[in-house]
Coordinates of C-alpha atoms in Angstrom, one line a residue:
M444 CA 47.9 110.4 8.1
R445 CA 48.0 111.4 4.4
R446 CA 51.3 111.3 2.6
P447 CA 52.5 114.5 0.9
P448 CA 51.9 114.2 -2.9
Y449 CA 55.7 114.4 -3.6
L450 CA 56.4 111.4 -1.3
K451 CA 55.1 108.9 -3.8
T452 CA 57.4 110.4 -6.4
I453 CA 60.4 110.1 -4.0
M454 CA 59.5 106.5 -3.2
A455 CA 59.2 105.6 -6.9
L456 CA 62.6 107.1 -7.7
A457 CA 64.1 105.1 -4.7
A458 CA 62.5 101.9 -6.1
L459 CA 63.9 102.7 -9.6
L460 CA 67.4 103.3 -8.2
F461 CA 67.3 100.0 -6.3
T462 CA 66.2 98.2 -9.5
L463 CA 68.9 99.8 -11.6
L464 CA 71.6 98.8 -9.1
T465 CA 70.3 95.3 -9.1
I466 CA 70.4 95.1 -12.9
K467 CA 73.9 96.7 -12.9
Y468 CA 75.2 94.0 -10.6
A469 CA 73.0 91.2 -11.8
G470 CA 76.0 89.5 -13.5
N471 CA 77.9 89.5 -10.2
I472 CA 75.2 88.8 -7.7
T473 CA 75.4 85.2 -6.4
S474 CA 72.8 83.6 -4.1
E475 CA 73.9 82.0 -0.8
K476 CA 73.2 78.6 -2.4
E477 CA 75.4 79.3 -5.4
L478 CA 78.1 80.7 -3.2
D479 CA 78.1 77.4 -1.2
K480 CA 78.4 75.5 -4.5
K481 CA 81.4 77.6 -5.5
A482 CA 83.1 76.7 -2.3
A483 CA 85.0 73.4 -2.5
P484 CA 83.2 70.8 -0.4
H485 CA 85.1 70.1 2.8
V486 CA 86.0 66.5 3.5
L487 CA 87.1 65.8 7.1
T488 CA 90.7 64.8 7.3
K489 CA 91.8 62.0 9.5
E490 CA 93.0 64.6 12.1
E491 CA 89.6 66.4 11.9
S492 CA 87.7 63.2 12.4
K493 CA 89.0 62.9 16.0
T494 CA 86.4 63.4 18.6
D495 CA 88.0 66.7 19.8
A496 CA 87.6 68.4 16.4
L497 CA 85.2 71.3 16.3
V498 CA 82.7 70.5 13.5
E499 CA 79.4 72.2 13.1
D500 CA 76.3 70.8 11.4
S501 CA 76.2 73.0 8.3
R502 CA 72.6 72.1 7.6
V503 CA 71.7 75.0 9.9
Y504 CA 72.5 77.3 6.9
E505 CA 70.3 75.5 4.4
G506 CA 67.6 77.8 3.0
H507 CA 69.1 80.8 4.7
E508 CA 69.0 83.8 2.3
G509 CA 71.4 86.2 4.0
T510 CA 71.5 88.7 1.2
K511 CA 67.7 89.2 1.4
V512 CA 66.5 92.3 3.2
E513 CA 64.3 91.4 6.2
H514 CA 61.8 94.1 7.2
I515 CA 61.2 94.2 11.0
Y516 CA 58.5 96.3 12.6
I517 CA 58.6 97.3 16.2
T518 CA 55.8 99.0 18.1
V519 CA 57.0 100.5 21.4
Y520 CA 54.1 100.8 23.8
S521 CA 53.5 103.7 26.1
Q522 CA 53.0 103.2 29.9
D523 CA 49.3 103.9 29.4
Q524 CA 49.1 100.7 27.4
V525 CA 51.8 98.6 29.2
A526 CA 52.3 99.5 32.8
E527 CA 55.8 98.0 32.9
N528 CA 57.0 100.6 30.3
D529 CA 58.0 103.3 32.8
H530 CA 60.6 104.7 30.3
T531 CA 60.1 106.3 26.9
F532 CA 61.9 105.0 23.8
Y533 CA 63.9 108.2 23.9
E534 CA 65.0 107.5 27.5
L535 CA 66.0 104.0 26.5
N536 CA 68.2 105.4 23.7
E537 CA 69.7 107.9 26.2
S538 CA 70.1 105.4 29.1
Y539 CA 73.8 104.9 28.4
K540 CA 74.3 108.2 30.2
Q541 CA 72.8 106.7 33.4
Y542 CA 73.7 103.1 33.3
S543 CA 77.4 102.1 32.9
N544 CA 76.4 98.5 32.5
L545 CA 73.9 97.7 29.7
D546 CA 72.5 94.8 31.6
D547 CA 71.3 97.2 34.2
G548 CA 69.7 99.5 31.6
P549 CA 66.0 99.6 30.9
K550 CA 64.0 97.3 28.6
L551 CA 60.7 98.1 27.0
D552 CA 57.8 95.8 26.0
V553 CA 57.2 95.9 22.3
L554 CA 55.2 94.3 19.5
F555 CA 57.6 92.5 17.1
Q556 CA 56.3 92.0 13.5
T557 CA 57.8 91.1 10.2
G558 CA 56.7 92.2 6.7
T559 CA 57.7 93.9 3.5
A560 CA 58.7 97.4 2.6
E561 CA 55.0 98.3 2.6
G562 CA 54.4 97.3 6.2
P563 CA 53.7 94.3 8.5
V564 CA 52.1 91.3 6.8
Q565 CA 49.6 88.7 8.0
N566 CA 51.8 85.8 7.0
G567 CA 55.0 87.0 8.6
F568 CA 56.8 85.3 11.4
I569 CA 54.7 87.3 13.9
R570 CA 51.2 88.1 12.5
S571 CA 50.2 91.7 12.3
G572 CA 47.1 92.9 14.1
K573 CA 48.1 91.8 17.6
S574 CA 48.0 94.5 20.3
T575 CA 49.8 92.8 23.1
P576 CA 53.6 92.8 23.7
N577 CA 55.5 89.7 22.4
A578 CA 59.1 90.9 22.9
T579 CA 61.4 93.3 24.7
I580 CA 63.9 95.8 23.3
E581 CA 67.1 97.1 24.9
L582 CA 70.4 98.7 23.9
R583 CA 73.3 96.5 22.9
G584 CA 77.0 97.1 22.3
R585 CA 79.6 98.8 24.4
S586 CA 80.9 101.4 22.0
S587 CA 77.8 101.6 19.7
R588 CA 75.6 102.8 22.6
L589 CA 77.5 106.1 22.3
E590 CA 76.6 106.5 18.6
A591 CA 73.8 108.7 17.5
Q592 CA 72.1 105.7 15.9
K593 CA 71.8 102.9 18.4
S594 CA 72.1 99.1 18.2
Y595 CA 69.4 97.0 19.8
K596 CA 68.8 93.5 21.3
I597 CA 65.3 92.1 20.9
R598 CA 64.1 89.2 23.0
L599 CA 61.1 87.3 21.7
R600 CA 58.7 85.9 24.4
D601 CA 57.0 82.6 24.3
N602 CA 54.0 84.2 22.7
G603 CA 56.3 85.8 20.1
G604 CA 57.4 82.6 18.4
L605 CA 60.8 82.3 16.9
W606 CA 62.5 84.2 14.1
Y607 CA 64.4 81.7 11.9
G608 CA 64.6 79.5 14.9
Q609 CA 66.0 82.2 17.1
N610 CA 64.4 84.0 20.1
V611 CA 67.1 86.7 20.4
L612 CA 67.9 89.2 17.7
N613 CA 71.0 91.4 17.6
L614 CA 70.4 94.4 15.4
N615 CA 73.7 96.1 14.8
K616 CA 73.9 99.6 13.3
H617 CA 77.7 99.6 12.8
A618 CA 77.8 103.3 12.4
D619 CA 81.6 103.3 12.2
D620 CA 81.6 100.8 9.4
R621 CA 81.5 102.8 6.2
T622 CA 80.8 99.7 4.1
R623 CA 78.1 98.3 6.4
V624 CA 78.9 94.7 5.5
R625 CA 82.1 93.8 7.4
N626 CA 80.4 91.5 9.9
K627 CA 78.4 89.7 7.3
L628 CA 81.5 89.2 5.1
A629 CA 83.4 87.7 8.0
F630 CA 80.6 85.2 9.0
D631 CA 79.9 84.2 5.4
Y632 CA 83.6 83.3 5.2
F633 CA 83.4 81.3 8.4
R634 CA 80.8 79.0 6.8
R635 CA 83.5 77.8 4.5
I636 CA 86.4 77.5 7.0
P637 CA 86.8 74.2 8.9
N638 CA 87.6 74.2 12.7
L639 CA 85.4 77.2 13.4
I640 CA 81.6 77.8 13.5
S641 CA 79.8 80.6 11.9
L642 CA 76.5 82.5 12.8
R643 CA 73.6 83.3 10.5
T644 CA 73.5 86.9 9.5
N645 CA 70.8 89.0 7.8
F646 CA 70.4 92.5 6.4
V647 CA 67.5 94.1 8.3
H648 CA 65.5 97.2 7.5
L649 CA 64.1 98.4 10.8
H650 CA 60.8 100.3 11.2
V651 CA 59.7 101.7 14.6
K652 CA 56.4 103.1 15.8
D653 CA 57.1 105.0 19.0
L654 CA 53.9 105.3 21.1
T655 CA 55.8 106.7 24.0
N656 CA 56.3 109.9 22.1
P657 CA 52.9 111.8 21.9
N658 CA 54.4 114.1 19.2
A659 CA 55.4 111.2 16.9
P660 CA 53.1 110.3 14.0
D661 CA 50.9 107.2 14.4
S662 CA 53.0 105.4 11.8
F663 CA 56.3 103.5 11.4
E664 CA 59.5 105.6 11.2
D665 CA 62.3 104.4 9.0
Y666 CA 65.3 103.5 11.2
G667 CA 67.5 102.3 8.3
M668 CA 69.8 99.4 7.7
Y669 CA 71.0 97.0 10.4
T670 CA 72.9 93.7 10.4
H671 CA 71.4 90.9 12.4
I672 CA 73.9 88.4 13.9
E673 CA 72.6 85.2 15.4
Q674 CA 72.9 85.0 19.2
L675 CA 75.3 82.3 20.3
N676 CA 73.5 80.6 23.1
E677 CA 72.2 77.1 24.0
R678 CA 69.8 77.2 21.0
G679 CA 72.5 78.3 18.7
L680 CA 74.9 75.5 19.8
A681 CA 72.2 72.9 19.6
A682 CA 71.3 74.0 16.0
R683 CA 74.9 73.2 15.0
G684 CA 75.0 69.8 16.6
L685 CA 77.1 71.0 19.5
N686 CA 76.4 70.3 23.2
P687 CA 74.2 73.1 24.6
D688 CA 74.8 72.2 28.2
G689 CA 78.5 73.0 28.5
H690 CA 80.4 76.1 29.3
L691 CA 80.1 79.2 27.1
Y692 CA 81.8 82.5 28.1
K693 CA 81.8 85.7 26.1
V694 CA 85.2 87.4 26.6
E695 CA 84.9 90.9 27.9
N696 CA 88.3 91.8 29.3
F697 CA 90.3 88.6 29.6
E698 CA 94.0 87.8 29.0
F699 CA 94.0 84.2 30.4
Y700 CA 95.4 85.3 33.7
R701 CA 93.9 83.6 36.8
Y702 CA 92.3 86.8 38.3
P703 CA 91.9 85.1 41.7
D704 CA 90.0 88.0 43.2
I705 CA 87.5 88.2 40.4
L706 CA 87.1 84.7 38.9
R707 CA 86.0 82.6 41.9
H708 CA 84.3 79.2 42.2
Q709 CA 80.5 79.6 42.2
D710 CA 80.4 78.1 45.8
D711 CA 82.9 80.6 47.1
P712 CA 81.3 82.9 49.7
Q713 CA 83.0 85.9 48.0
Y714 CA 81.7 84.9 44.5
D715 CA 80.3 88.0 42.8
K716 CA 78.6 87.1 39.5
K717 CA 78.6 90.7 38.3
L718 CA 82.3 91.1 39.0
F719 CA 83.0 87.8 37.3
E720 CA 81.1 88.9 34.2
S721 CA 83.3 92.0 33.9
V722 CA 85.9 89.6 32.7
L723 CA 83.9 86.7 31.2
N724 CA 80.2 86.9 30.5
I725 CA 78.4 83.7 31.5
N726 CA 76.3 82.3 28.7
G727 CA 76.3 78.6 29.7
S728 CA 76.8 76.6 32.9
E729 CA 77.6 78.6 36.0
N730 CA 79.8 75.9 37.4
H731 CA 83.3 77.4 36.8
E732 CA 85.4 74.6 38.2
E733 CA 86.7 73.5 34.8
L734 CA 87.5 77.0 33.7
L735 CA 89.4 77.8 36.9
Q736 CA 91.4 74.5 36.6
M737 CA 92.4 75.3 33.1
L738 CA 93.5 78.8 34.1
D739 CA 95.5 77.4 37.0
D740 CA 97.4 75.2 34.7
V741 CA 97.9 77.8 31.9
N742 CA 99.4 80.1 34.5
D743 CA 101.5 77.4 36.2
L744 CA 105.0 77.9 34.7
S745 CA 106.3 74.8 36.4
K746 CA 104.1 72.6 34.1
P747 CA 105.3 71.8 30.5
F748 CA 103.3 74.1 28.3
D749 CA 102.9 71.6 25.5
Q750 CA 101.1 69.2 27.8
V751 CA 98.9 71.9 29.2
F752 CA 98.0 73.1 25.7
D753 CA 97.2 69.6 24.4
T754 CA 95.0 68.9 27.5
Y755 CA 92.8 72.0 27.2
F756 CA 92.9 73.2 23.6
Q757 CA 92.4 71.8 20.1
E758 CA 95.2 73.1 18.0
D759 CA 93.5 73.3 14.6
N760 CA 90.7 75.4 16.1
Y761 CA 93.1 77.6 18.0
L762 CA 95.4 78.2 15.0
T763 CA 92.4 78.8 12.7
W764 CA 90.9 81.4 15.1
L765 CA 94.2 83.2 15.4
A766 CA 94.8 83.1 11.6
V767 CA 91.4 84.5 10.5
N768 CA 91.7 87.3 13.0
I769 CA 95.1 88.2 11.6
L770 CA 93.9 87.9 8.0
F771 CA 90.8 90.0 8.7
G772 CA 92.9 92.6 10.7
N773 CA 90.5 92.3 13.7
Y774 CA 92.4 94.4 16.2
D775 CA 89.6 94.1 18.8
T776 CA 90.4 90.5 19.8
M777 CA 93.4 90.7 22.0
S778 CA 91.3 90.5 25.2
T779 CA 87.7 90.8 24.1
N780 CA 85.0 90.0 21.4
Y781 CA 85.1 86.2 21.1
Y782 CA 83.6 83.2 22.9
L783 CA 85.2 80.3 24.8
Y784 CA 83.2 77.1 24.6
S785 CA 83.8 73.8 26.4
P786 CA 81.3 71.0 25.8
L787 CA 79.9 69.0 28.7
N788 CA 82.1 66.0 29.6
S789 CA 85.1 67.5 27.8
E790 CA 88.3 69.3 29.0
K791 CA 88.7 71.0 25.7
W792 CA 88.1 74.8 25.2
Y793 CA 87.3 76.1 21.7
F794 CA 87.6 79.6 20.4
L795 CA 84.4 80.9 18.6
P796 CA 84.3 84.1 16.6
W797 CA 82.1 87.1 17.4
D798 CA 82.0 90.8 16.1
F799 CA 84.1 91.9 13.2
D800 CA 82.9 95.4 12.7
K801 CA 86.4 96.7 13.6
A802 CA 88.1 94.4 11.1
L803 CA 88.6 94.2 7.3
G804 CA 90.0 97.7 6.8
R805 CA 88.6 99.6 9.8
D806 CA 92.1 100.4 11.0
A807 CA 92.8 102.5 7.9
E808 CA 89.8 104.7 8.8
R809 CA 90.8 105.5 12.3
K810 CA 91.8 109.1 13.2
D811 CA 94.8 107.7 15.1
P812 CA 97.0 105.1 13.4
L813 CA 97.3 101.8 15.2
P814 CA 100.6 101.0 17.0
L815 CA 103.1 98.6 15.5
W816 CA 102.1 95.8 17.9
Q817 CA 98.5 95.8 16.5
Q818 CA 99.7 95.0 13.0
G819 CA 100.5 91.3 13.2
I820 CA 101.5 88.4 15.5
Q821 CA 102.5 90.8 18.3
R822 CA 98.8 91.7 18.9
Y823 CA 98.4 88.6 21.0
W824 CA 101.6 88.8 23.0
G825 CA 99.9 90.4 26.0
T826 CA 97.7 87.3 26.6
V827 CA 99.3 84.5 28.7
L828 CA 98.1 81.6 26.5
H829 CA 99.1 83.2 23.2
K830 CA 102.4 84.3 24.6
R831 CA 103.4 80.9 25.9
Y832 CA 102.3 79.1 22.7
L833 CA 104.0 81.5 20.2
R834 CA 107.3 81.6 22.1
D835 CA 108.0 78.2 20.5
P836 CA 109.4 78.9 17.0
A837 CA 107.8 75.7 15.8
N838 CA 104.4 77.0 16.9
A839 CA 104.9 80.3 15.2
E840 CA 105.7 78.4 12.0
K841 CA 102.4 76.5 12.4
L842 CA 100.5 79.7 12.5
T843 CA 102.3 80.9 9.4
A844 CA 101.4 77.7 7.6
K845 CA 97.8 78.0 8.7
I846 CA 97.6 81.6 7.3
K847 CA 99.0 80.4 4.0
E848 CA 96.5 77.5 4.0
L849 CA 93.5 79.8 4.7
S850 CA 94.7 82.2 2.0
E851 CA 93.5 79.6 -0.5
V852 CA 89.9 80.2 0.8
I853 CA 90.2 83.9 2.0
N854 CA 91.3 85.7 -1.1
E855 CA 90.4 88.7 -3.4
E856 CA 88.3 86.6 -5.8
T857 CA 86.1 85.2 -3.1
T858 CA 85.8 88.5 -1.3
R859 CA 84.7 90.2 -4.6
T860 CA 82.0 87.5 -5.1
F861 CA 80.6 88.2 -1.6
I862 CA 80.7 91.9 -1.7
D863 CA 79.1 92.1 -5.1
S864 CA 76.2 90.1 -3.8
Y865 CA 75.7 92.6 -0.9
Y866 CA 76.2 95.8 -2.9
P867 CA 72.6 96.6 -4.0
T868 CA 71.3 96.5 -0.5
A869 CA 74.3 98.2 1.2
K870 CA 74.6 101.0 -1.3
T871 CA 70.8 101.7 -1.4
L872 CA 70.2 101.8 2.3
A873 CA 73.5 103.3 3.5
T874 CA 73.3 106.3 1.1
R875 CA 69.8 107.4 1.9
D876 CA 68.2 108.7 5.1
P877 CA 68.2 108.0 7.9
D878 CA 71.7 106.4 7.5
L879 CA 72.9 109.0 5.1
K880 CA 72.5 111.7 7.7
F881 CA 75.1 109.9 9.9
L882 CA 77.3 108.5 7.3
S883 CA 80.9 109.4 8.1
I884 CA 81.8 109.9 4.4
E885 CA 80.3 111.7 1.4
A886 CA 77.8 109.4 -0.3
S887 CA 79.9 109.7 -3.5
E888 CA 82.8 108.1 -1.7
F889 CA 80.8 105.0 -0.7
D890 CA 82.0 102.9 -3.7
L891 CA 85.6 103.8 -3.0
Y892 CA 85.6 102.5 0.5
Y893 CA 83.4 99.6 -0.4
N894 CA 85.6 98.3 -3.1
Q895 CA 88.7 98.5 -0.8
L896 CA 87.3 95.4 1.0
E897 CA 88.5 93.3 -1.9
T898 CA 92.2 93.7 -1.1
V899 CA 92.3 94.1 2.7
T900 CA 93.1 90.4 3.5
T901 CA 96.1 90.6 1.1
R902 CA 97.4 93.6 3.0
Y903 CA 97.0 91.9 6.3
K904 CA 98.8 88.8 5.2
K905 CA 101.8 90.9 4.1
Q906 CA 101.6 92.8 7.3
Y907 CA 101.7 89.6 9.3
I908 CA 104.8 88.3 7.4
A909 CA 106.6 91.6 8.1
S910 CA 105.6 91.5 11.8
L911 CA 107.5 88.2 12.3
E912 CA 110.8 90.2 12.1
N913 CA 109.9 92.6 14.9
P914 CA 110.6 92.1 18.6
M915 CA 107.6 91.5 20.8
P916 CA 105.9 94.3 22.8
I917 CA 106.3 94.6 26.6
F918 CA 104.6 96.2 29.6
L919 CA 106.0 99.0 31.7
H920 CA 105.9 99.3 35.5
Y921 CA 106.7 102.3 37.8
E922 CA 106.9 102.4 41.6
R923 CA 108.5 104.4 44.4
K924 CA 110.6 102.2 46.6
N925 CA 113.2 102.9 49.3
N926 CA 113.2 106.6 48.5
Q927 CA 113.9 106.0 44.8
D928 CA 111.8 106.1 41.7
V929 CA 112.0 102.6 40.0
F930 CA 111.2 102.1 36.3
T931 CA 110.9 98.4 35.3
W932 CA 110.1 96.8 32.0
E933 CA 109.7 93.2 30.8
A934 CA 112.3 91.4 28.6
S935 CA 111.1 91.3 25.0
H936 CA 111.4 88.3 22.8
D937 CA 112.5 87.9 19.2
L938 CA 111.3 85.0 17.1
Q939 CA 114.6 84.9 15.2
R940 CA 116.6 85.0 18.5
D941 CA 118.2 88.3 17.4
E942 CA 120.0 90.3 20.1
L943 CA 117.9 93.1 21.6
S944 CA 118.7 96.5 23.0
Y945 CA 116.5 98.9 25.1
H946 CA 116.3 102.6 24.9
F947 CA 114.9 104.2 28.1
Q948 CA 113.5 107.8 28.0
L949 CA 111.9 110.0 30.6
S950 CA 110.2 113.4 29.7
Q951 CA 107.7 115.9 31.0
T952 CA 105.9 115.9 27.6
P953 CA 104.3 112.9 26.0
D954 CA 105.8 113.6 22.6
F955 CA 109.4 113.5 24.2
S956 CA 110.3 116.8 22.5
T957 CA 112.7 117.1 25.4
A958 CA 114.1 114.3 27.5
L959 CA 115.1 114.4 31.2
T960 CA 116.7 111.0 30.9
N961 CA 117.9 109.3 27.7
I962 CA 119.7 106.0 28.0
H963 CA 120.6 104.0 24.9
D964 CA 121.4 100.3 25.2
A965 CA 120.1 100.2 28.8
K966 CA 121.6 97.3 30.7
G967 CA 119.1 95.1 32.4
F968 CA 115.4 95.9 32.7
T969 CA 115.3 98.4 35.6
H970 CA 116.3 102.0 36.0
H971 CA 116.6 103.5 39.5
M972 CA 116.8 107.3 40.0
A973 CA 116.5 109.8 42.8
V974 CA 113.0 110.9 43.7
L975 CA 111.5 113.1 41.1
P976 CA 109.9 116.5 42.0
A977 CA 106.1 116.7 42.0
G978 CA 104.6 116.8 38.6
R979 CA 103.5 114.8 35.5
Y980 CA 106.1 112.6 33.7
Y981 CA 106.1 110.3 30.7
W982 CA 108.4 107.4 30.0
R983 CA 108.8 104.8 27.4
V984 CA 111.2 102.0 26.3
R985 CA 112.0 101.4 22.6
I986 CA 113.2 97.9 21.7
T987 CA 115.5 97.3 18.7
D988 CA 116.9 94.0 17.4
S989 CA 120.3 93.6 15.8
K990 CA 118.8 94.0 12.3
G991 CA 117.2 97.4 13.2
N992 CA 113.6 96.2 13.6
T993 CA 111.8 98.0 16.4
Q994 CA 108.9 97.6 18.9
I995 CA 107.2 99.7 21.5
P996 CA 105.4 98.8 24.8
F997 CA 101.7 97.9 25.1
D998 CA 101.2 101.0 27.3
Y999 CA 99.6 104.1 26.0
F1000 CA 98.6 107.6 27.1
R1001 CA 95.6 109.6 25.8
D1002 CA 95.6 113.3 26.4
D1003 CA 92.5 115.5 27.1
S1004 CA 92.0 116.1 23.4
G1005 CA 91.9 112.4 22.7
K1006 CA 95.3 112.1 21.0
M1007 CA 96.9 108.8 21.6
Y1008 CA 100.6 108.4 22.5
W1009 CA 101.4 104.7 21.9
G1010 CA 104.1 103.0 23.9
V1011 CA 104.0 105.8 26.6
Q1012 CA 103.1 105.6 30.3
Q1013 CA 102.2 108.6 32.3
I1014 CA 103.1 108.9 36.0
I1015 CA 102.0 111.6 38.4
I1016 CA 104.3 112.4 41.3
P1017 CA 102.3 114.0 44.1
G1018 CA 105.4 115.3 45.9
G1019 CA 107.6 114.2 48.9
P1020 CA 109.4 110.9 49.2
T1021 CA 107.4 107.9 50.4
Q1022 CA 108.6 104.5 51.7

């Protein structure tokens, strides 16, 4: 197909813009190798030299040019060419409407190639000119599948070779990340932080030739900018000198409870792998005995917690993971979006990071402000392990010390060095089609939001320090019992041991513009009342310490328009007393 004569002019102008941006930022751009040199070399301390310390082999990052744009070309075959492709690429992108679980959704056979901006090249990872499938493509991401621009997982077959030693590619569009670099920034930082592992990340420019669409041109369509994040699997563990035959779970909806009806031993006749993976996705051994033993002990309040913690967890790894999530403002990690790893022949469980597109300033861009309990240490109070650990004032002080320690590495100067090196790529690709079409801000605002990355960790550190003064959040519980409506709430906790009071309110509107019941300084943690008439009701409990610091419950209510009412629980009374 011949290009329109004006297309060459547009392409030339785009190339000139990219060159000018590169020249403008040339004084600030630092290569991956130079960034590594600027980071102080880490020497293992005596404590870190213990056999239970989490130490990755950093040689996996040698020669990895993460700021280089990688061009990936995908040819999606029609069913006429590949019988297994009984869906179109359009149907794949729309499959979220039919499949609630992405693992059950369709996969398409594709040809995976690499190249330059001009097209696939003969000396790429996968040579051009092949006409047989060497990979599959599928949707990835729980929330991103609802976006207009999709994220994809590509799995290379044996005949597809490896891409930088990897056979699984995670291409993330991050449509709600106005900067397009948050995940990369996080994982580039992790390479310089002991007691964690990082993952290799790349900027990817994706091109797709859709042969399932008879109306599409027989050429590659520009799908814009993606961020690739290395898949954490047996291959990824081995590349870091870690045991690939141990336990590896991706946390889906997990608060360290025992979940006896869901998390069962693999030999249990009622074991349901799909149900199990609704809580913890299995990426390693399917022998769950060690996991279940750890959860039994974590939830056994008769056992001294210090002994349980020392048996199953490595404190430096645990504190580092908590601290970086707080410093990065990653509000999506209370019960999801990280990995638990236990090497073979070890009782220890390690926290490994994953997915930071909702961190580093994303909270400030939300339509609904985050609740108070998401803004510091309280975020983790709803998880059994974190709650038991942080109840000890000495442990809370250890977390504060770790945050101050990491602030020597995670700071505005280092962040500026990183984001300056990403800027030419991010600015050029995010502010042109196809990404410009779906950008949630005006292109002229891109620099404003991008430059705000520099100071976000400073803001989160201040937010954390302030959060130490607030009481801890609680959960609410309602039931009808003995012909009474019973409202119960947990006892809160204050790190300073300040005296706490509870304010109970019941209303027929979620904004509590009028209150049916309004009890200040409620005594105890339960309120009984006569059976309510049929209808919808809303209730909440406000917690206040003796210094005037407040907190709300974890519960929330979302109305039909999507508006959030944090700290509020809705109850629906069908009518008539029940036993």
